[in-house]
PDB file of C-alpha atoms in Angstrom:
ATOM      1  CA  MET A 701     -31.665  -5.118  24.464  1.00 36.00           C
ATOM      2  CA  PRO A 702     -27.722  -3.656  25.541  1.00 48.00           C
ATOM      3  CA  LYS A 703     -27.773   0.091  23.944  1.00 49.00           C
ATOM      4  CA  GLU A 704     -24.857  -0.389  22.125  1.00 45.00           C
ATOM      5  CA  SER A 705     -27.206  -2.762  19.887  1.00 45.00           C
ATOM      6  CA  ARG A 706     -29.198   0.015  19.493  1.00 51.00           C
ATOM      7  CA  GLY A 707     -26.477   2.342  18.591  1.00 60.00           C
ATOM      8  CA  GLU A 708     -26.233   4.686  21.328  1.00 81.00           C
ATOM      9  CA  LEU A 709     -22.937   4.788  22.439  1.00 91.00           C
ATOM     10  CA  ASP A 710     -21.530   6.781  25.353  1.00 94.00           C
ATOM     11  CA  GLN A 711     -18.818   9.377  24.833  1.00 95.00           C
ATOM     12  CA  ILE A 712     -16.132   7.187  25.592  1.00 96.00           C
ATOM     13  CA  ASP A 713     -17.232   4.841  22.969  1.00 96.00           C
ATOM     14  CA  GLN A 714     -17.269   7.658  20.520  1.00 95.00           C
ATOM     15  CA  GLU A 715     -13.866   8.461  21.461  1.00 96.00           C
ATOM     16  CA  ILE A 716     -12.801   5.205  20.863  1.00 96.00           C
ATOM     17  CA  LEU A 717     -13.987   5.235  17.201  1.00 96.00           C
ATOM     18  CA  ARG A 718     -12.360   8.749  16.824  1.00 94.00           C
ATOM     19  CA  LEU A 719      -9.222   7.313  17.604  1.00 95.00           C
ATOM     20  CA  LEU A 720      -9.619   4.764  15.844  1.00 95.00           C
ATOM     21  CA  GLU A 721     -10.940   5.654  12.396  1.00 92.00           C
ATOM     22  CA  LYS A 722      -7.640   8.060  12.607  1.00 90.00           C
ATOM     23  CA  GLU A 723      -5.296   5.612  13.622  1.00 92.00           C
ATOM     24  CA  ALA A 724      -6.821   2.022  13.410  1.00 93.00           C
ATOM     25  CA  ARG A 725      -3.288   0.725  14.250  1.00 93.00           C
ATOM     26  CA  LEU A 726      -3.128   2.816  17.290  1.00 94.00           C
ATOM     27  CA  SER A 727      -2.671   0.744  20.749  1.00 96.00           C
ATOM     28  CA  PHE A 728      -5.192  -0.277  23.560  1.00 97.00           C
ATOM     29  CA  ALA A 729      -2.924   1.254  25.487  1.00 96.00           C
ATOM     30  CA  ALA A 730      -2.921   4.925  23.538  1.00 97.00           C
ATOM     31  CA  ILE A 731      -6.267   4.816  23.411  1.00 97.00           C
ATOM     32  CA  GLY A 732      -6.389   4.461  26.956  1.00 97.00           C
ATOM     33  CA  ARG A 733      -4.561   6.903  27.870  1.00 97.00           C
ATOM     34  CA  GLU A 734      -6.176   9.008  26.029  1.00 97.00           C
ATOM     35  CA  VAL A 735     -10.043   8.097  27.029  1.00 97.00           C
ATOM     36  CA  HIS A 736      -8.249   7.424  30.781  1.00 97.00           C
ATOM     37  CA  LEU A 737      -9.389   3.717  30.821  1.00 97.00           C
ATOM     38  CA  SER A 738      -6.969   0.786  31.675  1.00 96.00           C
ATOM     39  CA  LEU A 739      -5.852  -1.105  28.562  1.00 96.00           C
ATOM     40  CA  SER A 740      -8.147  -4.274  29.448  1.00 96.00           C
ATOM     41  CA  ALA A 741     -10.680  -1.722  29.831  1.00 97.00           C
ATOM     42  CA  VAL A 742     -10.260  -0.238  26.518  1.00 97.00           C
ATOM     43  CA  ALA A 743     -10.172  -3.951  25.121  1.00 97.00           C
ATOM     44  CA  GLU A 744     -12.895  -4.865  26.616  1.00 97.00           C
ATOM     45  CA  ARG A 745     -15.080  -2.114  24.898  1.00 96.00           C
ATOM     46  CA  VAL A 746     -13.431  -2.456  21.282  1.00 97.00           C
ATOM     47  CA  ARG A 747     -14.307  -6.202  21.452  1.00 96.00           C
ATOM     48  CA  LYS A 748     -17.708  -5.059  22.108  1.00 96.00           C
ATOM     49  CA  LEU A 749     -17.577  -2.301  19.249  1.00 96.00           C
ATOM     50  CA  GLU A 750     -16.632  -5.322  17.103  1.00 96.00           C
ATOM     51  CA  ASP A 751     -19.039  -7.410  18.265  1.00 96.00           C
ATOM     52  CA  THR A 752     -21.846  -5.531  17.880  1.00 94.00           C
ATOM     53  CA  GLY A 753     -20.829  -4.804  14.502  1.00 94.00           C
ATOM     54  CA  VAL A 754     -19.929  -1.104  15.090  1.00 95.00           C
ATOM     55  CA  VAL A 755     -16.412  -1.864  14.054  1.00 96.00           C
ATOM     56  CA  THR A 756     -16.244  -3.549  10.999  1.00 95.00           C
ATOM     57  CA  GLY A 757     -12.725  -3.556  10.108  1.00 94.00           C
ATOM     58  CA  TYR A 758      -9.771  -2.187  10.022  1.00 93.00           C
ATOM     59  CA  HIS A 759      -7.909  -0.624   6.656  1.00 88.00           C
ATOM     60  CA  ALA A 760      -4.412   0.696   5.186  1.00 87.00           C
ATOM     61  CA  ALA A 761      -4.418   4.145   3.585  1.00 85.00           C
ATOM     62  CA  VAL A 762      -3.024   4.429   0.542  1.00 88.00           C
ATOM     63  CA  ASP A 763      -1.718   7.058  -1.207  1.00 90.00           C
ATOM     64  CA  VAL A 764      -2.762   6.751  -5.010  1.00 91.00           C
ATOM     65  CA  THR A 765       0.244   9.647  -5.862  1.00 91.00           C
ATOM     66  CA  LYS A 766       2.697   7.071  -4.974  1.00 93.00           C
ATOM     67  CA  LEU A 767       1.035   4.861  -6.933  1.00 92.00           C
ATOM     68  CA  GLY A 768       1.624   6.359  -9.973  1.00 93.00           C
ATOM     69  CA  LEU A 769      -1.906   7.428  -9.861  1.00 94.00           C
ATOM     70  CA  GLY A 770      -1.781  11.221  -9.787  1.00 94.00           C
ATOM     71  CA  ILE A 771      -5.221  12.421 -10.718  1.00 97.00           C
ATOM     72  CA  GLN A 772      -8.475  11.331  -8.708  1.00 97.00           C
ATOM     73  CA  ALA A 773     -11.818  12.034  -9.931  1.00 98.00           C
ATOM     74  CA  ILE A 774     -15.799  11.402  -9.193  1.00 98.00           C
ATOM     75  CA  LEU A 775     -17.691   9.472 -12.187  1.00 98.00           C
ATOM     76  CA  ARG A 776     -21.326   9.922 -11.841  1.00 98.00           C
ATOM     77  CA  ILE A 777     -22.920   7.519 -13.703  1.00 98.00           C
ATOM     78  CA  ALA A 778     -26.916   7.330 -14.816  1.00 97.00           C
ATOM     79  CA  ALA A 779     -27.963   4.597 -16.220  1.00 95.00           C
ATOM     80  CA  ASP A 780     -31.271   2.950 -16.834  1.00 92.00           C
ATOM     81  CA  LYS A 781     -32.683  -0.373 -15.578  1.00 90.00           C
ATOM     82  CA  GLU A 782     -31.151  -2.236 -18.278  1.00 92.00           C
ATOM     83  CA  HIS A 783     -27.368  -1.446 -17.604  1.00 95.00           C
ATOM     84  CA  CYS A 784     -27.320  -1.284 -13.578  1.00 94.00           C
ATOM     85  CA  GLN A 785     -25.787  -4.094 -12.702  1.00 95.00           C
ATOM     86  CA  GLN A 786     -23.721  -3.704 -15.972  1.00 97.00           C
ATOM     87  CA  VAL A 787     -22.046  -0.512 -14.446  1.00 97.00           C
ATOM     88  CA  ALA A 788     -22.049  -2.344 -10.888  1.00 96.00           C
ATOM     89  CA  ALA A 789     -20.045  -5.328 -12.476  1.00 97.00           C
ATOM     90  CA  LEU A 790     -17.541  -3.037 -14.217  1.00 98.00           C
ATOM     91  CA  ALA A 791     -17.051  -0.858 -11.282  1.00 97.00           C
ATOM     92  CA  GLU A 792     -16.268  -4.205  -9.266  1.00 97.00           C
ATOM     93  CA  ARG A 793     -13.157  -5.245 -12.208  1.00 97.00           C
ATOM     94  CA  THR A 794     -11.995  -2.201 -12.794  1.00 97.00           C
ATOM     95  CA  PRO A 795      -9.111  -1.414 -10.724  1.00 95.00           C
ATOM     96  CA  GLU A 796      -8.977   2.533 -10.989  1.00 97.00           C
ATOM     97  CA  VAL A 797     -12.330   2.259  -8.673  1.00 97.00           C
ATOM     98  CA  ARG A 798     -11.104   3.599  -5.552  1.00 96.00           C
ATOM     99  CA  GLU A 799     -14.773   3.848  -3.865  1.00 96.00           C
ATOM    100  CA  GLY A 800     -18.207   3.216  -5.064  1.00 97.00           C
ATOM    101  CA  TYR A 801     -21.742   3.819  -4.496  1.00 98.00           C
ATOM    102  CA  GLN A 802     -25.092   3.358  -5.702  1.00 97.00           C
ATOM    103  CA  ILE A 803     -26.796   5.981  -5.266  1.00 97.00           C
ATOM    104  CA  THR A 804     -30.797   8.176  -5.533  1.00 96.00           C
ATOM    105  CA  GLY A 805     -31.413  11.046  -7.600  1.00 94.00           C
ATOM    106  CA  GLU A 806     -30.676  11.703 -10.841  1.00 94.00           C
ATOM    107  CA  ASP A 807     -27.428   9.678 -10.985  1.00 96.00           C
ATOM    108  CA  SER A 808     -27.737   5.896 -10.560  1.00 96.00           C
ATOM    109  CA  TYR A 809     -23.686   6.072  -9.577  1.00 98.00           C
ATOM    110  CA  LEU A 810     -21.011   7.685  -7.799  1.00 98.00           C
ATOM    111  CA  LEU A 811     -17.484   6.424  -8.491  1.00 98.00           C
ATOM    112  CA  ILE A 812     -13.979   7.692  -6.807  1.00 98.00           C
ATOM    113  CA  ILE A 813     -11.018   6.594  -9.371  1.00 98.00           C
ATOM    114  CA  ALA A 814      -7.818   7.376  -9.452  1.00 97.00           C
ATOM    115  CA  VAL A 815      -5.910   7.299 -12.457  1.00 98.00           C
ATOM    116  CA  ARG A 816      -2.921   8.085 -13.808  1.00 97.00           C
ATOM    117  CA  SER A 817      -3.194  11.105 -16.403  1.00 97.00           C
ATOM    118  CA  VAL A 818      -5.838  13.058 -17.994  1.00 97.00           C
ATOM    119  CA  GLU A 819      -5.682  10.649 -20.958  1.00 97.00           C
ATOM    120  CA  HIS A 820      -6.254   7.272 -19.254  1.00 97.00           C
ATOM    121  CA  LEU A 821      -9.624   9.362 -17.261  1.00 98.00           C
ATOM    122  CA  GLY A 822     -10.784  10.025 -20.656  1.00 97.00           C
ATOM    123  CA  GLN A 823     -10.583   5.655 -21.311  1.00 97.00           C
ATOM    124  CA  ILE A 824     -12.610   5.312 -17.693  1.00 98.00           C
ATOM    125  CA  VAL A 825     -14.851   7.541 -18.727  1.00 98.00           C
ATOM    126  CA  ASN A 826     -15.587   6.082 -22.354  1.00 97.00           C
ATOM    127  CA  THR A 827     -16.047   2.619 -20.762  1.00 97.00           C
ATOM    128  CA  PHE A 828     -18.733   3.562 -18.177  1.00 98.00           C
ATOM    129  CA  GLY A 829     -20.399   6.238 -21.158  1.00 96.00           C
ATOM    130  CA  ASP A 830     -21.165   3.161 -23.110  1.00 95.00           C
ATOM    131  CA  LEU A 831     -23.443   2.160 -19.787  1.00 97.00           C
ATOM    132  CA  GLY A 832     -24.820   5.531 -19.155  1.00 96.00           C
ATOM    133  CA  GLU A 833     -24.615   8.939 -19.319  1.00 97.00           C
ATOM    134  CA  VAL A 834     -21.020  10.244 -17.323  1.00 97.00           C
ATOM    135  CA  SER A 835     -20.590  13.475 -15.691  1.00 97.00           C
ATOM    136  CA  THR A 836     -16.858  14.116 -14.573  1.00 97.00           C
ATOM    137  CA  SER A 837     -15.449  16.060 -11.901  1.00 97.00           C
ATOM    138  CA  VAL A 838     -11.491  16.171 -10.800  1.00 97.00           C
ATOM    139  CA  ILE A 839     -10.860  15.967  -7.391  1.00 96.00           C
ATOM    140  CA  LEU A 840      -8.636  18.748  -6.447  1.00 95.00           C
ATOM    141  CA  GLY A 841      -8.208  18.055  -2.416  1.00 91.00           C
ATOM    142  CA  HIS A 842      -9.579  16.792   0.605  1.00 86.00           C
ATOM    143  CA  VAL A 843     -11.724  18.867   2.970  1.00 88.00           C
ATOM    144  CA  GLY A 844     -12.821  18.103   6.334  1.00 78.00           C
ATOM    145  CA  ALA A 845     -13.007  15.991   9.352  1.00 63.00           C
ATOM    146  CA  LYS A 846     -11.436  12.808   7.533  1.00 61.00           C
ATOM    147  CA  ALA A 847      -9.047  15.502   5.555  1.00 53.00           C
ATOM    148  CA  GLN A 848      -5.518  14.112   5.511  1.00 51.00           C
TER     149      GLN A 848
END
């Protein structure tokens, strides 16, 4: 079995992934300059990372504040068994939900949402509150490796 399919990547592959995560539109030539490989060698490595499912897609980062959604919040929802599928379905059809996770622990779901105002936040909380207990935290800023 090739090492890439077992999740074992060499340092060059790891650096390529780091560069792509930071800037998905980076050219193979620019990546090659960073990792000291030719354009064709980088293209081959990226193709293998895609073929083995390590790289699953390329995404645009959206500044939701430019869309008028200046408040971001985390909703933690504790739903009983009968409401779990309803929470998931509601999250899928709610455009304010930017990310959603089914989780373990006291809560059933963790949703990251973006809204226009505190009133808008209240509407979303009330909508999900019909299906379970909702705890809300407003996001003040980003920290860590993925902070923009």
